[in-house]
PDB file of C-alpha atoms and ligand atoms in Angstrom:
ATOM      1  CA  MET A 107     -13.853  10.948  -0.274  1.00  0.00           C
ATOM      2  CA  SER A 108     -15.229  12.296  -3.678  1.00  0.00           C
ATOM      3  CA  ARG A 109     -12.998   9.577  -5.923  1.00  0.00           C
ATOM      4  CA  PRO A 110     -14.607   7.026  -8.335  1.00  0.00           C
ATOM      5  CA  ILE A 111     -15.810   3.853  -8.338  1.00  0.00           C
ATOM      6  CA  ARG A 112     -14.190   1.196 -11.845  1.00  0.00           C
ATOM      7  CA  PRO A 113     -14.349  -1.998 -10.844  1.00  0.00           C
ATOM      8  CA  SER A 114     -14.033  -3.883 -13.972  1.00  0.00           C
ATOM      9  CA  LEU A 115     -13.510  -1.667 -17.292  1.00  0.00           C
ATOM     10  CA  ASP A 116     -10.223  -0.739 -16.806  1.00  0.00           C
ATOM     11  CA  PRO A 117      -8.362  -1.550 -13.735  1.00  0.00           C
ATOM     12  CA  LEU A 118      -5.276  -1.045 -12.607  1.00  0.00           C
ATOM     13  CA  ILE A 119      -4.719  -4.558 -10.963  1.00  0.00           C
ATOM     14  CA  LEU A 120      -6.712  -8.143 -10.520  1.00  0.00           C
ATOM     15  CA  LEU A 121      -6.341 -10.746  -8.622  1.00  0.00           C
ATOM     16  CA  ARG A 122      -7.674 -13.785 -10.336  1.00  0.00           C
ATOM     17  CA  ASP A 123      -8.875 -17.078  -7.200  1.00  0.00           C
ATOM     18  CA  ILE A 124      -5.617 -16.171  -4.888  1.00  0.00           C
ATOM     19  CA  GLY A 125      -4.161 -18.749  -3.181  1.00  0.00           C
ATOM     20  CA  LYS A 126      -1.161 -18.346  -1.157  1.00  0.00           C
ATOM     21  CA  ARG A 127      -0.112 -20.912   1.485  1.00  0.00           C
ATOM     22  CA  TYR A 128       2.746 -21.022   4.430  1.00  0.00           C
ATOM     23  CA  ARG A 129       4.250 -24.256   5.674  1.00  0.00           C
ATOM     24  CA  LEU A 130       4.549 -23.564   9.616  1.00  0.00           C
ATOM     25  CA  GLY A 131       6.568 -26.556  11.033  1.00  0.00           C
ATOM     26  CA  GLN A 132       4.562 -30.128   9.771  1.00  0.00           C
ATOM     27  CA  MET A 133       1.058 -27.244   8.668  1.00  0.00           C
ATOM     28  CA  TRP A 134       0.386 -26.068   5.925  1.00  0.00           C
ATOM     29  CA  ILE A 135      -1.334 -22.426   6.535  1.00  0.00           C
ATOM     30  CA  ASP A 136      -4.162 -20.824   3.964  1.00  0.00           C
ATOM     31  CA  ALA A 137      -3.520 -16.915   4.394  1.00  0.00           C
ATOM     32  CA  LEU A 138      -5.231 -16.085   1.154  1.00  0.00           C
ATOM     33  CA  LYS A 139      -8.028 -18.662  -1.052  1.00  0.00           C
ATOM     34  CA  ASP A 140      -9.836 -18.239  -3.764  1.00  0.00           C
ATOM     35  CA  VAL A 141      -8.924 -13.740  -3.338  1.00  0.00           C
ATOM     36  CA  SER A 142     -10.621 -11.429  -6.625  1.00  0.00           C
ATOM     37  CA  LEU A 143     -10.757  -8.522  -7.113  1.00  0.00           C
ATOM     38  CA  SER A 144     -10.004  -6.105  -9.679  1.00  0.00           C
ATOM     39  CA  ILE A 145      -9.033  -2.953  -8.167  1.00  0.00           C
ATOM     40  CA  GLY A 146      -9.788   0.647 -10.210  1.00  0.00           C
ATOM     41  CA  ARG A 147      -7.242   3.366 -11.399  1.00  0.00           C
ATOM     42  CA  SER A 148      -7.137   6.202  -8.398  1.00  0.00           C
ATOM     43  CA  GLU A 149      -9.596   4.055  -6.153  1.00  0.00           C
ATOM     44  CA  LEU A 150      -9.006   4.260  -2.520  1.00  0.00           C
ATOM     45  CA  ILE A 151      -9.520   1.045  -1.059  1.00  0.00           C
ATOM     46  CA  GLY A 152      -9.584  -0.093   3.542  1.00  0.00           C
ATOM     47  CA  VAL A 153      -8.976  -3.709   3.573  1.00  0.00           C
ATOM     48  CA  ALA A 154     -10.432  -4.140   7.118  1.00  0.00           C
ATOM     49  CA  GLY A 155      -9.955  -7.956   9.748  1.00  0.00           C
ATOM     50  CA  PRO A 156      -8.782  -8.780  12.861  1.00  0.00           C
ATOM     51  CA  SER A 157      -5.223 -10.006  12.897  1.00  0.00           C
ATOM     52  CA  GLY A 158      -4.059 -12.860  10.611  1.00  0.00           C
ATOM     53  CA  SER A 159      -6.925 -12.559   8.574  1.00  0.00           C
ATOM     54  CA  GLY A 160      -4.590 -12.244   5.912  1.00  0.00           C
ATOM     55  CA  LYS A 161      -3.846  -8.208   5.472  1.00  0.00           C
ATOM     56  CA  SER A 162      -0.458  -8.044   4.969  1.00  0.00           C
ATOM     57  CA  THR A 163      -0.393 -11.164   2.992  1.00  0.00           C
ATOM     58  CA  LEU A 164      -2.790 -10.105   0.947  1.00  0.00           C
ATOM     59  CA  LEU A 165      -1.343  -6.139   0.511  1.00  0.00           C
ATOM     60  CA  ASN A 166       1.914  -7.642  -0.382  1.00  0.00           C
ATOM     61  CA  VAL A 167       0.412 -10.126  -3.139  1.00  0.00           C
ATOM     62  CA  ILE A 168      -1.149  -7.092  -4.678  1.00  0.00           C
ATOM     63  CA  GLY A 169       1.894  -4.990  -4.025  1.00  0.00           C
ATOM     64  CA  LEU A 170       4.074  -7.636  -5.471  1.00  0.00           C
ATOM     65  CA  ILE A 171       6.644  -7.964  -3.020  1.00  0.00           C
ATOM     66  CA  ASP A 172       5.647 -11.414  -3.208  1.00  0.00           C
ATOM     67  CA  PRO A 173       3.571 -13.968  -6.109  1.00  0.00           C
ATOM     68  CA  PRO A 174       0.544 -15.834  -5.080  1.00  0.00           C
ATOM     69  CA  GLN A 175       0.630 -19.593  -5.403  1.00  0.00           C
ATOM     70  CA  SER A 176      -2.798 -20.043  -7.686  1.00  0.00           C
ATOM     71  CA  GLY A 177      -4.058 -17.939  -9.191  1.00  0.00           C
ATOM     72  CA  ASP A 178      -2.879 -14.257 -11.271  1.00  0.00           C
ATOM     73  CA  VAL A 179      -2.469 -11.479 -10.374  1.00  0.00           C
ATOM     74  CA  ILE A 180      -2.596  -8.796 -13.340  1.00  0.00           C
ATOM     75  CA  PHE A 181      -0.614  -5.837 -13.365  1.00  0.00           C
ATOM     76  CA  ASP A 182      -2.484  -3.035 -16.058  1.00  0.00           C
ATOM     77  CA  GLY A 183      -2.195  -5.560 -18.698  1.00  0.00           C
ATOM     78  CA  GLY A 184       0.451  -7.468 -17.317  1.00  0.00           C
ATOM     79  CA  SER A 185       0.528 -11.354 -15.905  1.00  0.00           C
ATOM     80  CA  VAL A 186       2.559 -11.646 -13.056  1.00  0.00           C
ATOM     81  CA  ARG A 187       2.742 -15.043 -13.277  1.00  0.00           C
ATOM     82  CA  ALA A 188       4.305 -14.778 -16.026  1.00  0.00           C
ATOM     83  CA  MET A 189       6.723 -12.968 -14.970  1.00  0.00           C
ATOM     84  CA  THR A 190      10.703 -13.511 -14.043  1.00  0.00           C
ATOM     85  CA  ASP A 191      11.695 -12.608 -10.905  1.00  0.00           C
ATOM     86  CA  ASP A 192      14.157  -9.565 -12.787  1.00  0.00           C
ATOM     87  CA  THR A 193      10.970  -8.365 -14.412  1.00  0.00           C
ATOM     88  CA  LEU A 194       8.944  -8.222 -11.704  1.00  0.00           C
ATOM     89  CA  ALA A 195      11.106  -7.024  -9.618  1.00  0.00           C
ATOM     90  CA  ASP A 196      11.410  -3.465 -12.177  1.00  0.00           C
ATOM     91  CA  LEU A 197       7.497  -3.465 -12.069  1.00  0.00           C
ATOM     92  CA  ARG A 198       7.225  -3.193  -8.409  1.00  0.00           C
ATOM     93  CA  ASN A 199      10.835  -0.210  -7.220  1.00  0.00           C
ATOM     94  CA  GLN A 200       9.109   1.128 -10.780  1.00  0.00           C
ATOM     95  CA  ARG A 201       5.268   1.205  -9.952  1.00  0.00           C
ATOM     96  CA  VAL A 202       4.277   1.507  -5.905  1.00  0.00           C
ATOM     97  CA  GLY A 203       5.009   2.643  -3.134  1.00  0.00           C
ATOM     98  CA  PHE A 204       5.083   0.714   0.021  1.00  0.00           C
ATOM     99  CA  VAL A 205       4.143   2.948   3.379  1.00  0.00           C
ATOM    100  CA  PHE A 206       4.429   0.374   6.270  1.00  0.00           C
ATOM    101  CA  GLN A 207       3.041  -0.090  10.154  1.00  0.00           C
ATOM    102  CA  SER A 208       6.771   0.293  11.818  1.00  0.00           C
ATOM    103  CA  PHE A 209       7.489   2.870   8.671  1.00  0.00           C
ATOM    104  CA  ASN A 210      10.810   1.081   7.803  1.00  0.00           C
ATOM    105  CA  LEU A 211      13.274   4.454   7.376  1.00  0.00           C
ATOM    106  CA  VAL A 212      17.112   3.362   7.011  1.00  0.00           C
ATOM    107  CA  PRO A 213      18.295   4.402  10.320  1.00  0.00           C
ATOM    108  CA  VAL A 214      21.134   6.436   9.528  1.00  0.00           C
ATOM    109  CA  LEU A 215      20.252   8.459   6.550  1.00  0.00           C
ATOM    110  CA  SER A 216      18.448  11.854   7.307  1.00  0.00           C
ATOM    111  CA  ALA A 217      15.194  11.965   6.085  1.00  0.00           C
ATOM    112  CA  LEU A 218      15.898  13.842   2.157  1.00  0.00           C
ATOM    113  CA  ASP A 219      17.619  10.792   1.958  1.00  0.00           C
ATOM    114  CA  ASN A 220      15.076   8.398   3.196  1.00  0.00           C
ATOM    115  CA  VAL A 221      12.938  10.252  -0.026  1.00  0.00           C
ATOM    116  CA  ALA A 222      15.745  11.091  -1.917  1.00  0.00           C
ATOM    117  CA  LEU A 223      16.869   7.156  -1.985  1.00  0.00           C
ATOM    118  CA  PRO A 224      14.051   4.716  -4.029  1.00  0.00           C
ATOM    119  CA  LEU A 225      15.538   7.396  -6.892  1.00  0.00           C
ATOM    120  CA  THR A 226      19.089   7.275  -6.069  1.00  0.00           C
ATOM    121  CA  VAL A 227      17.839   3.523  -7.108  1.00  0.00           C
ATOM    122  CA  ARG A 228      16.168   3.582 -10.241  1.00  0.00           C
ATOM    123  CA  GLY A 229      19.437   5.950 -11.764  1.00  0.00           C
ATOM    124  CA  VAL A 230      18.768   9.366 -11.175  1.00  0.00           C
ATOM    125  CA  ARG A 231      21.270  11.595 -10.543  1.00  0.00           C
ATOM    126  CA  SER A 232      22.052  12.993  -6.965  1.00  0.00           C
ATOM    127  CA  GLY A 233      21.039  16.015  -7.481  1.00  0.00           C
ATOM    128  CA  GLU A 234      18.545  15.846  -8.529  1.00  0.00           C
ATOM    129  CA  ALA A 235      17.307  13.044  -6.550  1.00  0.00           C
ATOM    130  CA  ARG A 236      17.701  15.106  -3.531  1.00  0.00           C
ATOM    131  CA  GLU A 237      16.183  18.517  -5.609  1.00  0.00           C
ATOM    132  CA  ARG A 238      12.336  16.161  -5.707  1.00  0.00           C
ATOM    133  CA  ALA A 239      12.802  14.577  -2.443  1.00  0.00           C
ATOM    134  CA  ALA A 240      13.054  18.259  -1.302  1.00  0.00           C
ATOM    135  CA  ASP A 241       9.982  18.582  -3.083  1.00  0.00           C
ATOM    136  CA  TRP A 242       8.427  15.903  -1.228  1.00  0.00           C
ATOM    137  CA  LEU A 243       9.022  16.837   2.111  1.00  0.00           C
ATOM    138  CA  GLY A 244       7.840  19.867   2.249  1.00  0.00           C
ATOM    139  CA  ARG A 245       4.877  19.086   0.561  1.00  0.00           C
ATOM    140  CA  VAL A 246       4.031  16.935   3.292  1.00  0.00           C
ATOM    141  CA  GLY A 247       4.603  19.619   5.751  1.00  0.00           C
ATOM    142  CA  LEU A 248       8.529  18.316   6.964  1.00  0.00           C
ATOM    143  CA  ALA A 249      11.313  20.732   5.212  1.00  0.00           C
ATOM    144  CA  SER A 250      12.801  22.282   8.188  1.00  0.00           C
ATOM    145  CA  PHE A 251      13.175  18.599   9.381  1.00  0.00           C
ATOM    146  CA  ALA A 252      15.494  17.442   5.730  1.00  0.00           C
ATOM    147  CA  GLN A 253      18.758  16.830   7.527  1.00  0.00           C
ATOM    148  CA  ARG A 254      17.210  15.570  10.654  1.00  0.00           C
ATOM    149  CA  ARG A 255      17.625  11.356  10.877  1.00  0.00           C
ATOM    150  CA  PRO A 256      14.431   8.654  11.911  1.00  0.00           C
ATOM    151  CA  ASP A 257      14.844   8.083  15.188  1.00  0.00           C
ATOM    152  CA  LEU A 258      14.890  12.336  15.979  1.00  0.00           C
ATOM    153  CA  LEU A 259      11.130  12.754  13.887  1.00  0.00           C
ATOM    154  CA  SER A 260       8.615  11.724  15.961  1.00  0.00           C
ATOM    155  CA  GLY A 261       6.346   8.368  14.788  1.00  0.00           C
ATOM    156  CA  GLY A 262       3.983  10.751  12.666  1.00  0.00           C
ATOM    157  CA  GLN A 263       6.989  12.523  11.400  1.00  0.00           C
ATOM    158  CA  ARG A 264       8.549   9.492   9.991  1.00  0.00           C
ATOM    159  CA  GLN A 265       4.973   8.638   9.220  1.00  0.00           C
ATOM    160  CA  ARG A 266       5.093  11.739   7.078  1.00  0.00           C
ATOM    161  CA  VAL A 267       8.858  10.658   5.098  1.00  0.00           C
ATOM    162  CA  ALA A 268       7.435   7.428   4.513  1.00  0.00           C
ATOM    163  CA  ILE A 269       4.563   8.698   3.007  1.00  0.00           C
ATOM    164  CA  ALA A 270       7.337  10.630   0.909  1.00  0.00           C
ATOM    165  CA  ARG A 271       8.700   8.407   0.281  1.00  0.00           C
ATOM    166  CA  ALA A 272       6.169   6.572  -1.133  1.00  0.00           C
ATOM    167  CA  LEU A 273       5.289   9.178  -3.707  1.00  0.00           C
ATOM    168  CA  VAL A 274       8.371  10.134  -4.586  1.00  0.00           C
ATOM    169  CA  THR A 275       7.997   8.117  -7.633  1.00  0.00           C
ATOM    170  CA  SER A 276       5.456   8.526  -8.900  1.00  0.00           C
ATOM    171  CA  PRO A 277       3.580   5.357  -8.729  1.00  0.00           C
ATOM    172  CA  ALA A 278       0.695   3.879  -9.560  1.00  0.00           C
ATOM    173  CA  LEU A 279       0.241   2.433  -6.791  1.00  0.00           C
ATOM    174  CA  VAL A 280       0.732   2.665  -2.892  1.00  0.00           C
ATOM    175  CA  VAL A 281       0.576  -0.029  -0.687  1.00  0.00           C
ATOM    176  CA  ALA A 282       0.047   0.829   2.456  1.00  0.00           C
ATOM    177  CA  ASP A 283       0.085  -1.737   5.910  1.00  0.00           C
ATOM    178  CA  GLU A 284      -1.719  -0.944   8.803  1.00  0.00           C
ATOM    179  CA  PRO A 285       0.148   2.642   7.928  1.00  0.00           C
ATOM    180  CA  THR A 286      -1.327   4.273  11.594  1.00  0.00           C
ATOM    181  CA  ALA A 287      -1.124   0.715  14.266  1.00  0.00           C
ATOM    182  CA  ASN A 288       1.635   2.676  15.755  1.00  0.00           C
ATOM    183  CA  LEU A 289       0.423   6.749  16.045  1.00  0.00           C
ATOM    184  CA  ASP A 290      -1.526   7.972  18.716  1.00  0.00           C
ATOM    185  CA  SER A 291      -4.818   9.121  17.734  1.00  0.00           C
ATOM    186  CA  VAL A 292      -3.465  12.889  16.971  1.00  0.00           C
ATOM    187  CA  ASN A 293      -1.393  11.666  14.657  1.00  0.00           C
ATOM    188  CA  SER A 294      -3.103   8.728  13.625  1.00  0.00           C
ATOM    189  CA  ASP A 295      -5.435  11.470  11.640  1.00  0.00           C
ATOM    190  CA  LYS A 296      -2.605  13.662  10.623  1.00  0.00           C
ATOM    191  CA  VAL A 297      -1.059  10.170   8.586  1.00  0.00           C
ATOM    192  CA  LEU A 298      -4.361   9.206   7.044  1.00  0.00           C
ATOM    193  CA  ASP A 299      -5.352  12.689   6.076  1.00  0.00           C
ATOM    194  CA  LEU A 300      -2.118  13.424   3.827  1.00  0.00           C
ATOM    195  CA  LEU A 301      -1.881   9.564   2.509  1.00  0.00           C
ATOM    196  CA  ILE A 302      -5.350  10.321   1.026  1.00  0.00           C
ATOM    197  CA  GLU A 303      -4.744  13.434   0.670  1.00  0.00           C
ATOM    198  CA  MET A 304      -0.950  12.695  -1.823  1.00  0.00           C
ATOM    199  CA  THR A 305      -2.264   9.752  -3.181  1.00  0.00           C
ATOM    200  CA  HIS A 306      -5.373  11.548  -4.302  1.00  0.00           C
ATOM    201  CA  GLU A 307      -3.309  14.639  -5.869  1.00  0.00           C
ATOM    202  CA  SER A 308      -0.982  12.363  -7.725  1.00  0.00           C
ATOM    203  CA  GLY A 309      -3.957   9.747  -9.158  1.00  0.00           C
ATOM    204  CA  ALA A 310      -2.222   7.018  -7.232  1.00  0.00           C
ATOM    205  CA  THR A 311      -4.577   3.606  -6.444  1.00  0.00           C
ATOM    206  CA  CYS A 312      -3.722   3.427  -2.952  1.00  0.00           C
ATOM    207  CA  VAL A 313      -4.424   0.332  -0.749  1.00  0.00           C
ATOM    208  CA  LEU A 314      -4.195   0.849   3.014  1.00  0.00           C
ATOM    209  CA  SER A 315      -4.926  -1.693   5.687  1.00  0.00           C
ATOM    210  CA  THR A 316      -6.461  -1.239   8.891  1.00  0.00           C
ATOM    211  CA  HIS A 317      -7.824  -2.158  12.026  1.00  0.00           C
ATOM    212  CA  ASP A 318      -9.843   1.253  12.896  1.00  0.00           C
ATOM    213  CA  GLU A 319     -12.795   1.475  12.420  1.00  0.00           C
ATOM    214  CA  ARG A 320     -11.806   5.339  12.847  1.00  0.00           C
ATOM    215  CA  VAL A 321     -10.198   4.523   9.235  1.00  0.00           C
ATOM    216  CA  LEU A 322     -12.381   3.291   7.469  1.00  0.00           C
ATOM    217  CA  ARG A 323     -14.750   5.302   8.383  1.00  0.00           C
ATOM    218  CA  ARG A 324     -13.011   7.741   5.552  1.00  0.00           C
ATOM    219  CA  VAL A 325     -12.834   5.403   1.950  1.00  0.00           C
ATOM    220  CA  ARG A 326     -14.993   4.479   0.583  1.00  0.00           C
ATOM    221  CA  ARG A 327     -14.362   1.479  -0.537  1.00  0.00           C
ATOM    222  CA  ARG A 328     -13.592  -1.229   1.972  1.00  0.00           C
ATOM    223  CA  ILE A 329     -12.712  -4.712   2.039  1.00  0.00           C
ATOM    224  CA  GLU A 330     -13.916  -7.067   5.041  1.00  0.00           C
ATOM    225  CA  LEU A 331     -11.262 -10.245   4.857  1.00  0.00           C
ATOM    226  CA  SER A 332     -11.477 -13.705   7.473  1.00  0.00           C
ATOM    227  CA  ASP A 333     -10.119 -16.152   7.299  1.00  0.00           C
ATOM    228  CA  GLY A 334      -8.111 -15.677   4.478  1.00  0.00           C
ATOM    229  CA  LYS A 335     -10.721 -14.821   2.617  1.00  0.00           C
ATOM    230  CA  VAL A 336     -13.178 -11.932   1.400  1.00  0.00           C
ATOM    231  CA  GLU A 337     -15.602 -12.072   3.526  1.00  0.00           C
ATOM    232  CA  ARG A 338     -17.366  -8.480   1.824  1.00  0.00           C
ATOM    233  CA  ASP A 339     -16.249  -6.289  -0.926  1.00  0.00           C
ATOM    234  CA  SER A 340     -18.391  -3.014  -0.571  1.00  0.00           C
ATOM    235  CA  ALA A 341     -17.592  -2.479  -4.825  1.00  0.00           C
ATOM    236  CA  THR A 342     -19.909  -5.700  -4.931  1.00  0.00           C
ATOM    237  CA  ASP A 343     -22.751  -4.357  -2.294  1.00  0.00           C
ATOM    238  CA  ALA A 344     -23.105  -1.560  -4.336  1.00  0.00           C
ATOM    239  CA  LEU A 345     -22.899  -3.233  -7.982  1.00  0.00           C
ATOM    240  CA  ARG A 346     -25.321  -5.496  -6.606  1.00  0.00           C
ATOM    241  CA  VAL A 347     -27.667  -2.838  -5.233  1.00  0.00           C
ATOM    242  CA  CYS A 348     -27.918  -1.759  -8.870  1.00  0.00           C
ATOM    243  CA  VAL A 349     -28.516  -4.757 -10.360  1.00  0.00           C
ATOM    244  CA  GLU A 350     -31.577  -4.885  -8.139  1.00  0.00           C
TER     245      GLU A 350
HETATM  246  P1  ADP B  53      -2.560  -9.895   8.992  1.00  0.00           P
HETATM  247  O1  ADP B  53      -2.236  -8.949   8.652  1.00  0.00           O
HETATM  248  O2  ADP B  53      -4.013  -9.621   8.919  1.00  0.00           O
HETATM  249  O3  ADP B  53      -2.676  -9.388  11.209  1.00  0.00           O
HETATM  250  P2  ADP B  53      -1.764 -11.652   7.741  1.00  0.00           P
HETATM  251  O4  ADP B  53      -1.081 -11.920   6.509  1.00  0.00           O
HETATM  252  O5  ADP B  53       0.073 -11.904   8.291  1.00  0.00           O
HETATM  253  O6  ADP B  53      -2.586 -11.280   8.588  1.00  0.00           O
HETATM  254  O7  ADP B  53      -1.010 -13.280   8.004  1.00  0.00           O
HETATM  255  C1  ADP B  53      -2.526 -14.455   8.166  1.00  0.00           C
HETATM  256  C2  ADP B  53      -1.301 -15.651   8.302  1.00  0.00           C
HETATM  257  O8  ADP B  53      -0.734 -16.181   7.564  1.00  0.00           O
HETATM  258  C3  ADP B  53      -1.564 -15.781   9.379  1.00  0.00           C
HETATM  259  O9  ADP B  53      -2.722 -16.865  10.281  1.00  0.00           O
HETATM  260  C4  ADP B  53      -0.045 -15.618   9.954  1.00  0.00           C
HETATM  261  O10 ADP B  53       0.159 -16.285  11.344  1.00  0.00           O
HETATM  262  C5  ADP B  53      -0.157 -16.981   8.553  1.00  0.00           C
HETATM  263  N1  ADP B  53       1.328 -15.836   8.284  1.00  0.00           N
HETATM  264  C6  ADP B  53       1.668 -15.287   8.118  1.00  0.00           C
HETATM  265  N2  ADP B  53       2.841 -15.637   7.594  1.00  0.00           N
HETATM  266  C7  ADP B  53       3.585 -15.514   7.582  1.00  0.00           C
HETATM  267  C8  ADP B  53       4.755 -16.314   7.064  1.00  0.00           C
HETATM  268  N3  ADP B  53       5.672 -15.854   6.619  1.00  0.00           N
HETATM  269  N4  ADP B  53       5.100 -17.908   7.634  1.00  0.00           N
HETATM  270  C9  ADP B  53       4.692 -18.504   8.751  1.00  0.00           C
HETATM  271  N5  ADP B  53       2.802 -17.978   8.330  1.00  0.00           N
HETATM  272  C10 ADP B  53       2.975 -16.779   8.326  1.00  0.00           C
HETATM  273 MG1   MG B  54      -0.705  -7.866   9.143  1.00  0.00          MG
END
């Protein structure tokens, strides 16, 4: 990949000492502990780690779905701590696109209407929304499947619809939580190629999580989580090498 690593000059997202706990009965689970990261514009990042290490929690914090209990997220210069829930929801709707392991398409809508949905939610009139959605479906190679509902599409096709839906609003950030976990290796490769190519073309930052070594080989920066902590970050490894 030819994406530059820009660790701190003008980051899109800064995480400062993020802590996130979940209550489980009488116990508290520390899902993230003191996580600090700088995520640059147009970066492609793979978040790795075993099941339960905090990947989804981290992606939900980065994607502004789930605010942390401690620390702060600075998104494009703005402190999330200082935002009301409505401002945060607006920021998320305007700037972030999501791709999920289980696709999360609306089953009663056609592929076209699924892709158009984030636009209509934002008040784009239906004709224009459908035009833009059709353009994106074409880019992911599904122009002829526009009228199909998700249950009549393969897993790989559903994830391509989800990628089009994530990118149709031209987000600054695309968050993809284990986007290939439910796909066979051929479809997994195709979906990953598409996600990397589409986010690169649009200039979006892409943060994906996976425990698939094949996927991790494709990303330039790799962040490894273990037990809620950043165990390794190849960007800081690279910096250390430069300093040494
Ligand atoms: P990963 O995506 O790497 O599998 P998660 O971020 O889903 O990890 O989970 C990290 C830890 O937080 C795990 O111990 C998990 O059980 C716990 N956890 C995640 N979500 C919740 C929740 N909603 N309630 C309670 N515990 C949770
Ligand atoms: Mg997960």
